GROMACS .gro file of C-alpha atoms in nm:
model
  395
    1UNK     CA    1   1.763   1.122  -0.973
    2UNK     CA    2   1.801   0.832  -0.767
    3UNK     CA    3   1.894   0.636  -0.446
    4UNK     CA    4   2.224   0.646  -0.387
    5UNK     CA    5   2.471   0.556  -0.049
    6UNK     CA    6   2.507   0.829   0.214
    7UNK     CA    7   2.813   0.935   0.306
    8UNK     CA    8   2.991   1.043   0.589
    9UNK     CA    9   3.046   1.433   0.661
   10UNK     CA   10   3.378   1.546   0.494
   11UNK     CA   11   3.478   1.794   0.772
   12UNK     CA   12   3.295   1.862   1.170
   13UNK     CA   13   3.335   2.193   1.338
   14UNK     CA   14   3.389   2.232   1.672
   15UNK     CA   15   3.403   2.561   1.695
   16UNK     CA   16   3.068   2.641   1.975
   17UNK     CA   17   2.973   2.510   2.325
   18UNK     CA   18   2.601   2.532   2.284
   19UNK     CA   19   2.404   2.377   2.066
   20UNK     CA   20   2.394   2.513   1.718
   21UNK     CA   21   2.087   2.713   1.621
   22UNK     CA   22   2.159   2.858   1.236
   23UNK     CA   23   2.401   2.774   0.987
   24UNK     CA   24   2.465   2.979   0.683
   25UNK     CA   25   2.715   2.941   0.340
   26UNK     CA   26   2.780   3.306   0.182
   27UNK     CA   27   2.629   3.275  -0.142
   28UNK     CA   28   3.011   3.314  -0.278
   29UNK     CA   29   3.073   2.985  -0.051
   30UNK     CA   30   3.375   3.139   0.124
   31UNK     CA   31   3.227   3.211   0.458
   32UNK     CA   32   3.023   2.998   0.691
   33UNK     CA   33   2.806   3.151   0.942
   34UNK     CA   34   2.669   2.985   1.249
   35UNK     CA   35   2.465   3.091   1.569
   36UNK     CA   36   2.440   2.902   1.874
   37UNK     CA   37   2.176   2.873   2.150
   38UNK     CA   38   2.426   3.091   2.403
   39UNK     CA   39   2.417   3.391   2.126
   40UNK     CA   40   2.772   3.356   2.010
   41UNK     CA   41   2.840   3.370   1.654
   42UNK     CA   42   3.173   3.217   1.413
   43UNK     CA   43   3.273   3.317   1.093
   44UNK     CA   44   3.471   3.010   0.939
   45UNK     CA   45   3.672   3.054   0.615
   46UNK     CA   46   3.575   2.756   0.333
   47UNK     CA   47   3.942   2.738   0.214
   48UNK     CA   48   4.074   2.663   0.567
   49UNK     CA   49   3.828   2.601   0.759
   50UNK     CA   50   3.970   2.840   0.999
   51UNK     CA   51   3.783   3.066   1.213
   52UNK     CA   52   3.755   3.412   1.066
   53UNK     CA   53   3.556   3.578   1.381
   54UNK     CA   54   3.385   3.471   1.709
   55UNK     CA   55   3.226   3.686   1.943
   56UNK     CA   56   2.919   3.705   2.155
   57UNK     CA   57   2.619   3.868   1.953
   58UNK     CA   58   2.356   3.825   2.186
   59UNK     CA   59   2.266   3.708   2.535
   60UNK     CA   60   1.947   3.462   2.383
   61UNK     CA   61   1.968   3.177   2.121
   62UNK     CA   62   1.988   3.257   1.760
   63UNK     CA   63   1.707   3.278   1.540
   64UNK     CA   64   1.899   3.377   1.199
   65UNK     CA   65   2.216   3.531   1.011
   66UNK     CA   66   2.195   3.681   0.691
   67UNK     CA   67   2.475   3.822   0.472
   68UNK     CA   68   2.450   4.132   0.266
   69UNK     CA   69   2.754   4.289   0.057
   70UNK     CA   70   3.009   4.346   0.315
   71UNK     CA   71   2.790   4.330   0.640
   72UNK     CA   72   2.572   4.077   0.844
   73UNK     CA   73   2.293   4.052   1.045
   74UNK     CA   74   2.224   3.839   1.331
   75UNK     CA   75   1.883   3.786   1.457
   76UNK     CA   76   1.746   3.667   1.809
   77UNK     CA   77   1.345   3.708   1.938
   78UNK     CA   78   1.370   4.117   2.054
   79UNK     CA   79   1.668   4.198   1.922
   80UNK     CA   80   1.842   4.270   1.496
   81UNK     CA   81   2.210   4.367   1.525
   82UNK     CA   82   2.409   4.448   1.190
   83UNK     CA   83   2.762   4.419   1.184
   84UNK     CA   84   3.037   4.557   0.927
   85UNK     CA   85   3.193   4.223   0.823
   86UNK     CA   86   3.479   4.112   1.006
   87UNK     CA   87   3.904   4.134   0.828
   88UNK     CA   88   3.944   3.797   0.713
   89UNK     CA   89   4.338   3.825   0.701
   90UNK     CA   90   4.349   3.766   1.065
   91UNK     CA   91   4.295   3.415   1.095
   92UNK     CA   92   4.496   3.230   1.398
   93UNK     CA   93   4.285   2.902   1.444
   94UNK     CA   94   4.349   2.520   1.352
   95UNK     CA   95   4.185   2.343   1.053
   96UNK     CA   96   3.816   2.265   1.229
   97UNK     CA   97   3.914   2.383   1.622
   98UNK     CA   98   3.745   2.601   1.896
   99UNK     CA   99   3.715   2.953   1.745
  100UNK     CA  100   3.703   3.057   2.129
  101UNK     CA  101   4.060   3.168   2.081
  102UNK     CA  102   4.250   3.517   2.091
  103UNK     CA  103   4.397   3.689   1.804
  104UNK     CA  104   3.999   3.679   1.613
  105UNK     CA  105   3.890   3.976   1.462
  106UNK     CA  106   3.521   4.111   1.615
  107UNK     CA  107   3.273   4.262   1.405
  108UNK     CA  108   3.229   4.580   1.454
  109UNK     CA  109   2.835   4.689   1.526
  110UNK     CA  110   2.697   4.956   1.292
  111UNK     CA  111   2.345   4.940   1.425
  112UNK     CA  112   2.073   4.733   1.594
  113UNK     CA  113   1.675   4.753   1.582
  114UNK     CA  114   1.417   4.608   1.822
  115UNK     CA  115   1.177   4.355   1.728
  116UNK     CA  116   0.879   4.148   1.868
  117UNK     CA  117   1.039   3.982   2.225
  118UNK     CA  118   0.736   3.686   2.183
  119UNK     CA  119   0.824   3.589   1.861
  120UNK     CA  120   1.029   3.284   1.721
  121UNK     CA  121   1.029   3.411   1.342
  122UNK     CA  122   1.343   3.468   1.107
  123UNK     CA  123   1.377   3.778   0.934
  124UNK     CA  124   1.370   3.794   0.575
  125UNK     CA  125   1.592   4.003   0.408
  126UNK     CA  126   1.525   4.177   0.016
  127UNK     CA  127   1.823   4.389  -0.137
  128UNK     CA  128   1.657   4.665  -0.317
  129UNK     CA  129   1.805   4.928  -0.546
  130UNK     CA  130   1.696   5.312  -0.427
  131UNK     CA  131   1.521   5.441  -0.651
  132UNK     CA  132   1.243   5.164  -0.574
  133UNK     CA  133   1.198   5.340  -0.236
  134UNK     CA  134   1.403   5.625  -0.127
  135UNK     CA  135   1.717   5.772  -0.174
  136UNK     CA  136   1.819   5.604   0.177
  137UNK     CA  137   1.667   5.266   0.165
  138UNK     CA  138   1.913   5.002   0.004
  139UNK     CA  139   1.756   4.643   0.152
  140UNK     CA  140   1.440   4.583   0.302
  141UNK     CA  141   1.357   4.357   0.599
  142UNK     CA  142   1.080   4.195   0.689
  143UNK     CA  143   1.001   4.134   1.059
  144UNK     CA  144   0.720   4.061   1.312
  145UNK     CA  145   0.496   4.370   1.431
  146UNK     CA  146   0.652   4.497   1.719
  147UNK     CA  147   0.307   4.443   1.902
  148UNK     CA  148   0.125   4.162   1.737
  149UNK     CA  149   0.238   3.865   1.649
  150UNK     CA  150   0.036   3.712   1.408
  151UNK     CA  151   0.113   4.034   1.195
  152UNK     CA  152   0.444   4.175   0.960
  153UNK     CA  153   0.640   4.459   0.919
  154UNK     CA  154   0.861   4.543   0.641
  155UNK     CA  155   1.166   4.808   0.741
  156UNK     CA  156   1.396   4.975   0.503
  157UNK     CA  157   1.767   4.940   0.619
  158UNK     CA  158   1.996   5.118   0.683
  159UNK     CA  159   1.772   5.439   0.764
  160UNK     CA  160   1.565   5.151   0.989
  161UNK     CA  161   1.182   5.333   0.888
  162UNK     CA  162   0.892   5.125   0.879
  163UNK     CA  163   0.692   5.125   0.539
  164UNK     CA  164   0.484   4.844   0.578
  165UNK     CA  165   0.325   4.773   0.903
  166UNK     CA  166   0.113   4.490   1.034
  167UNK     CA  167   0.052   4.306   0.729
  168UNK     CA  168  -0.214   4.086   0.815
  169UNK     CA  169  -0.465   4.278   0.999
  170UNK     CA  170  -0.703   4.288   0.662
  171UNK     CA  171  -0.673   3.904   0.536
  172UNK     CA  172  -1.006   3.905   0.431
  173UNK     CA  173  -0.920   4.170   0.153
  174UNK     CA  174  -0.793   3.908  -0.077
  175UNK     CA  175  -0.820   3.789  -0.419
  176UNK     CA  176  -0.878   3.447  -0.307
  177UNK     CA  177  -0.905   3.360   0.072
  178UNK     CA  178  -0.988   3.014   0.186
  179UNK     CA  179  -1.013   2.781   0.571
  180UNK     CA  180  -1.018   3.080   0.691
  181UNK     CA  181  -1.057   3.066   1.068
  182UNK     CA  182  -1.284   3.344   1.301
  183UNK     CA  183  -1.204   3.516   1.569
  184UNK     CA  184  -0.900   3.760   1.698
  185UNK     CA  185  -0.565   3.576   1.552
  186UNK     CA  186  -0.694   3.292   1.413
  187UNK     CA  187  -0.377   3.201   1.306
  188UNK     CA  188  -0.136   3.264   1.591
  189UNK     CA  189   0.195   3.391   1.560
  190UNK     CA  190   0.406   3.378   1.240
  191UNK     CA  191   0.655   3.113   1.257
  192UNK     CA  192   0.826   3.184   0.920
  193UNK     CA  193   0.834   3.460   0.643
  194UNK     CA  194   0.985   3.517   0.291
  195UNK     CA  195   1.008   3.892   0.125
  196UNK     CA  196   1.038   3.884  -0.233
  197UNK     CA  197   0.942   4.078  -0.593
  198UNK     CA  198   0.839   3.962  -0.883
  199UNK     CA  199   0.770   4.058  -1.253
  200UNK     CA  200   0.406   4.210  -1.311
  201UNK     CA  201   0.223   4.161  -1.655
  202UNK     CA  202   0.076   4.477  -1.625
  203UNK     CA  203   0.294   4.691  -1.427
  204UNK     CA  204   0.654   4.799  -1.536
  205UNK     CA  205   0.799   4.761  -1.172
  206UNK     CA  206   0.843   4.470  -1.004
  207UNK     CA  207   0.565   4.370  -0.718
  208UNK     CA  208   0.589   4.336  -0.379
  209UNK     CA  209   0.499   4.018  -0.227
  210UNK     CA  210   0.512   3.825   0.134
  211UNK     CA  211   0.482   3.466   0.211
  212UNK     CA  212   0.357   3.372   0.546
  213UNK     CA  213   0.371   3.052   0.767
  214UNK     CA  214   0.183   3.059   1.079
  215UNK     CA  215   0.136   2.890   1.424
  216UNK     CA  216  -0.202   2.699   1.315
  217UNK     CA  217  -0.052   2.574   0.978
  218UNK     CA  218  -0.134   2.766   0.789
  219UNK     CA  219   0.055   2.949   0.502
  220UNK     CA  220  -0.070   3.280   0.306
  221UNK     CA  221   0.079   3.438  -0.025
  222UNK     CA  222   0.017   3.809  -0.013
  223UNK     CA  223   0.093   4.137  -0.259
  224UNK     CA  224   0.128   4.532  -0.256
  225UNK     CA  225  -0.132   4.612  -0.440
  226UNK     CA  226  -0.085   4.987  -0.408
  227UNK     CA  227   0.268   5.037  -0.537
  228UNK     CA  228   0.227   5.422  -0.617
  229UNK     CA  229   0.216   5.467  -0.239
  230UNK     CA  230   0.549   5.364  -0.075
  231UNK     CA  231   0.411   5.330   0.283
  232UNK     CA  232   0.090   5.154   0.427
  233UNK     CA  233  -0.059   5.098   0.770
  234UNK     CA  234  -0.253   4.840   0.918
  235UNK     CA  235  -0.228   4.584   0.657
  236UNK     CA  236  -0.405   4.829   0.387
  237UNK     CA  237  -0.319   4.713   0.036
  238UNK     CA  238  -0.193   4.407   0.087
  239UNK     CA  239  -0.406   4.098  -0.086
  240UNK     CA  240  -0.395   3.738  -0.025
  241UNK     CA  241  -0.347   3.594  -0.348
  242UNK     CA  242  -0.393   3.218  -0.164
  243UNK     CA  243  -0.405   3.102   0.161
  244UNK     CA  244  -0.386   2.738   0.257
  245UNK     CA  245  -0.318   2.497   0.572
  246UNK     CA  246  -0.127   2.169   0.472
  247UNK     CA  247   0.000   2.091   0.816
  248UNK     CA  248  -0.257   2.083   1.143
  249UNK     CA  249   0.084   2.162   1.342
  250UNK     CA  250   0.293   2.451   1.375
  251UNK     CA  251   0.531   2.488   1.086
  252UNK     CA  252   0.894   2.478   1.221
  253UNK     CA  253   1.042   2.586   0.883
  254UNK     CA  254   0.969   2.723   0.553
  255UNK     CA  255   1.226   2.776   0.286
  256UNK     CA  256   1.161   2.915  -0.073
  257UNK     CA  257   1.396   2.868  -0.411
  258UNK     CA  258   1.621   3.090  -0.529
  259UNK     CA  259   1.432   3.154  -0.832
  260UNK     CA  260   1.070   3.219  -0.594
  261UNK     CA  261   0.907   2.983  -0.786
  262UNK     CA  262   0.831   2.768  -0.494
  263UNK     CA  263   0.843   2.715  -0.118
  264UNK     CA  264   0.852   2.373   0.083
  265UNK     CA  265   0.759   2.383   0.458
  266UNK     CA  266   0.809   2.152   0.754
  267UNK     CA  267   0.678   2.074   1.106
  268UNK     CA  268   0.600   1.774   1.341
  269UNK     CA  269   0.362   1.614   1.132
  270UNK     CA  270   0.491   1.397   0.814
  271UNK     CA  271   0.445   1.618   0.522
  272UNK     CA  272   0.623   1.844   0.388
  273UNK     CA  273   0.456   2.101   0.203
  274UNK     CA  274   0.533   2.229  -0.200
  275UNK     CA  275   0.393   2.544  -0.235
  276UNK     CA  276   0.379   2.735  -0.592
  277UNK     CA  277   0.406   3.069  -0.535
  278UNK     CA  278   0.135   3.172  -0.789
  279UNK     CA  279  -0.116   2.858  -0.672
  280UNK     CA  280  -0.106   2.633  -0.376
  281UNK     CA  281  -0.011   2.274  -0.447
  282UNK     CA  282  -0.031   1.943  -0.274
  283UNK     CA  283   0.141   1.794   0.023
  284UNK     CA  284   0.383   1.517   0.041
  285UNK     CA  285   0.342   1.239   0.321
  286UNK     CA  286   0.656   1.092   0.459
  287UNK     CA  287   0.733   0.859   0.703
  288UNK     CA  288   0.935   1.063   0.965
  289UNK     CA  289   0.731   1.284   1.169
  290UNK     CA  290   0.938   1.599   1.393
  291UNK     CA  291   1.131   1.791   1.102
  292UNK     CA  292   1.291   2.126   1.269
  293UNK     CA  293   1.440   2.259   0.950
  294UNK     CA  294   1.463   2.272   0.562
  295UNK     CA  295   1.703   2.361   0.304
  296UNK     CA  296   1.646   2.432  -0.084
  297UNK     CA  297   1.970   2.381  -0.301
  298UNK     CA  298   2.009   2.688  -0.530
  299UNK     CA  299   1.941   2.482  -0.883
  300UNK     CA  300   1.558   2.446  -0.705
  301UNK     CA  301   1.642   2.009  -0.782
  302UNK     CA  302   1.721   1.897  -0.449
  303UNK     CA  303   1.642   1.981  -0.048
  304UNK     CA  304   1.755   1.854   0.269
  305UNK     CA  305   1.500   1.829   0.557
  306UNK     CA  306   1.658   1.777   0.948
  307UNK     CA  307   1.479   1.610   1.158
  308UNK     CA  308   1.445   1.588   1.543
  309UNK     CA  309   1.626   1.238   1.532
  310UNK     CA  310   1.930   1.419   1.397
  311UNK     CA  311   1.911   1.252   1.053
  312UNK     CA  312   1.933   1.464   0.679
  313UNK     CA  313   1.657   1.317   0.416
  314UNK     CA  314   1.746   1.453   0.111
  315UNK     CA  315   1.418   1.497  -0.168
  316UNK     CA  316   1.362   1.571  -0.530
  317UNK     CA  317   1.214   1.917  -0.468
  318UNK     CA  318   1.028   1.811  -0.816
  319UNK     CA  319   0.854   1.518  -0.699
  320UNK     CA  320   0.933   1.494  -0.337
  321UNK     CA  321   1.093   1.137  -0.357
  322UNK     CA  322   1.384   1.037  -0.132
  323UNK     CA  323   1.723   1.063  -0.249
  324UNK     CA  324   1.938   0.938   0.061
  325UNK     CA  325   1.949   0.973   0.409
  326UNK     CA  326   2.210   1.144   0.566
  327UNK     CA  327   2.347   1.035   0.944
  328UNK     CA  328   2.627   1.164   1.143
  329UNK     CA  329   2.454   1.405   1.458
  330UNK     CA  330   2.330   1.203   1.735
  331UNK     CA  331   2.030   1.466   1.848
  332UNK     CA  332   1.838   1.696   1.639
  333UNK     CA  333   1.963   1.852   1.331
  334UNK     CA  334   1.864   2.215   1.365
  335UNK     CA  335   2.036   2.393   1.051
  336UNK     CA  336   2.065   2.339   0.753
  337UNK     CA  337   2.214   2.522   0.455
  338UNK     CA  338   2.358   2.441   0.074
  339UNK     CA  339   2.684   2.604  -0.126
  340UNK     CA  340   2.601   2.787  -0.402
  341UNK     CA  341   2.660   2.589  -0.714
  342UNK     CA  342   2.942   2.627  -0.910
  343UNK     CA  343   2.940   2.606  -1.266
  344UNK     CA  344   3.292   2.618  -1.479
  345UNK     CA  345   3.312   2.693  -1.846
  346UNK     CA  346   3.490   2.403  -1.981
  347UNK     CA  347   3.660   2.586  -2.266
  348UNK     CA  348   3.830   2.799  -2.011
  349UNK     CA  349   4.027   2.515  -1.964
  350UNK     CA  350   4.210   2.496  -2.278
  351UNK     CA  351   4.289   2.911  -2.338
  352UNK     CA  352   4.715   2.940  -2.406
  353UNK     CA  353   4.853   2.975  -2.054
  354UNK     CA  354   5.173   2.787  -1.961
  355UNK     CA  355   5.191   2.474  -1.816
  356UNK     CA  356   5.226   2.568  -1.451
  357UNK     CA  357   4.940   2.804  -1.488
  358UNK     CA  358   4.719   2.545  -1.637
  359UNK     CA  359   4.747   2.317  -1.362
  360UNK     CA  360   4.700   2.601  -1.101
  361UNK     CA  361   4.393   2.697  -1.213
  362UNK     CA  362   4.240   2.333  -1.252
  363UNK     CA  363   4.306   2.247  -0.912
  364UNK     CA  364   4.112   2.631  -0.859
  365UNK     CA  365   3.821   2.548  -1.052
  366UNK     CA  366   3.844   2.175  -0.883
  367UNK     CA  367   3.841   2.355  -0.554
  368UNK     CA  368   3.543   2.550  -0.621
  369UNK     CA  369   3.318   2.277  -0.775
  370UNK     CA  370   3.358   2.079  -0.468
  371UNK     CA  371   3.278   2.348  -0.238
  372UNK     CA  372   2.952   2.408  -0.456
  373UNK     CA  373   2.848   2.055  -0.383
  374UNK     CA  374   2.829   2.136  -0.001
  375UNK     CA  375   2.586   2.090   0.248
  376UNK     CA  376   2.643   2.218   0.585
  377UNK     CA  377   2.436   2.087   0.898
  378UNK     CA  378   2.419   2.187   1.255
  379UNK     CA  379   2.280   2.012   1.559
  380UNK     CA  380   2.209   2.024   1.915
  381UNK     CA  381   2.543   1.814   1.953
  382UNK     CA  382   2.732   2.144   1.948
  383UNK     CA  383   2.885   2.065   1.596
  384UNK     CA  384   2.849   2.156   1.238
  385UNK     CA  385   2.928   1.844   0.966
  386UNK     CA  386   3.022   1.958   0.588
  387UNK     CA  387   2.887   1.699   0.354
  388UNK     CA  388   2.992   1.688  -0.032
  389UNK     CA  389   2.715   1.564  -0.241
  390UNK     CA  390   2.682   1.440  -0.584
  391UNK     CA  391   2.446   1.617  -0.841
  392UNK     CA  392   2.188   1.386  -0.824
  393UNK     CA  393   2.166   1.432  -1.231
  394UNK     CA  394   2.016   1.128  -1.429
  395UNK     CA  395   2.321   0.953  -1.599
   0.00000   0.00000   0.00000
């Protein structure tokens, strides 16, 4: 990996008035979600760059979309709508314009849950297969208590039950707790969370696990240690496997690889922080203090930090170095989010198809790798740039 020249953003969206809040690529890169700080959502098609959907989700600023199978979920601070995926047939808008135009389809809302109205924290969302749980549980969410903020709930959607509430409240019941602060929420509020499972040596079923960030800096690693019960209150059974605090501000972002092998956070200090998620590791000090977001790319090689003064850094997620310096929003980048990588069999190119066919499906498979090679940013300047990046693989 090296230094190499930024470039300039291969398409902008205009397609919001307010100042965008979350930016999302569907992990099979044809969709691009974004939230604004008015609550209205677009869906944009990759191919076109076409508006798919816009509508007004919520009356408060975005905190998160996620995508799962056919439906989405948007995300503000006391409210979780999920919508049945809009018909992307009926698309009426011009390459990159204003998807505030008739003729757009509008999601239609299956259901909605109320969360913590003090809280600035994401959701995290875990797919799940049913007989894990229940017979009606096929994702679980993680969330905010409803009451205290420096605590987590995990749901089970769609039959919206709590199983897990106020994870937290027992920190001190840990394998290994550390800078530990006293007194009632030492911690403050969550800022950030991460639901995921992982393979057990000694247990034939995958376990349960939460990562934290907090107000104070600080960021915990927790597990289910009680997986023969499906349901816990009041934080019961849930260890801290480490805790640390690499930042002395509050972290503004935390994003973990796709593999959950590690995490990197940000905030208004200069470090960003490498976490392994079986040990806690050490910082990394940079020169550019106020970072409001982060982004992993889905090989775990390369992320994308935004920073207040609207500019991308781009860092070996391996060694932290800096790769390049991205520049095109004139206030503070807010969003951030990667393609999924595309990766094409080179010997499907040669299989005995005619000649016509051969050339339609290399300009396909052309199409795609490009679009895996995306990075999508959004900023307070109402716009969302599409960058194409190189692999950053040593030649």
């Amino acid at each position: 990996m090296c230094n190499v020249k930024a470039p300039a953003p291969i398409h902008l969206l205009r397609s919001h008035a307010s100042s965008i809040a979350v930016v999302l690529i569907s992990r099979d890169n044809e969709r691009v979600y974004s939230g604004d700080a008015s609550g209205y959502a677009v869906s944009t098609s990759t191919r076109t760059l076409r508006a798919i959907a816009s509508w007004r989700a919520h009356e408060d600023s975005f905190l998160g979309i996620e995508e799962w199978e056919n439906i989405m979920i948007t995300f503000v601070n006391n409210k979780l709508h999920v919508w049945k995926r809009p018909d992307e047939t009926s698309i009426t808008s011009g390459i990159g314009s204003s998807a505030a135009l008739p003729g757009l389809s509008t999601p239609v809302l299956w259901f909605s849950m109320d969360v913590n109205a003090l809280n600035y924290c994401r959701s995290s969302l875990l797919p799940v297969s049913t007989s894990k749980v229940d017979s009606t549980c096929t994702a679980l969410i993680a969330l905010p208590n409803l009451i205290e903020s420096s605590e987590a709930d995990v749901w089970s959607i769609p039959s919206c039950e709590r199983l897990h509430a106020a994870i937290g409240k027992h920190a001190k019941t840990s394998i290994f707790y550390g800078d530990g602060r006293a007194g009632e929420n030492p911690t403050g509020i969550i800022m950030s969370l991460h639901l995921f499972e992982t393979a057990s040596s000694s247990k034939s079923t995958p376990e349960l696990r939460i990562l934290i960030s907090y107000e104070n800096g600080n960021v915990a690693l927790r597990r289910y240690a009680n997986p023969e019960k499906s349901m816990s209150v009041e934080g019961k059974g849930w260890e801290v496997i480490w805790e640390t605090a690499l930042h002395r501000e509050a972290i503004m972002a935390m994003q973990v690889s796709s593999n959950n092998q590690f995490a990197l956070t940000v905030s208004a200090d200069h470090i960003i922080g490498r976490y392994d998620l079986i040990m806690a590791l050490p910082y990394h000090r940079t020169k550019h203090p106020g970072n409001a977001c982060i982004a992993i790319r889905d090989d775990a090689r390369v992320c994308a930090v935004g920073g207040w003064d609207g500019k991308i850094r781009l860092y070996s997620t391996s060694s932290l170095k800096p790769l390049g310096t991205l520049k095109y929003h004139k206030d503070g980048c807010q969003a951030l989010s990667f393609a999924t990588m595309i990766r094409i069999d080179p010997s499907s190119r040669y299989k005995e198809q005619d000649e016509d066919a051969d050339e339609d499906e290399d300009m396909l498979d052309e199409e795609k790798l490009q679009r895996g090679r995306w990075l999508m940013s959004g900023g307070k300047d109402k716009r969302i740039a599409i960058w194409e990046l190189i692999s950053f693989e040593k030649s």
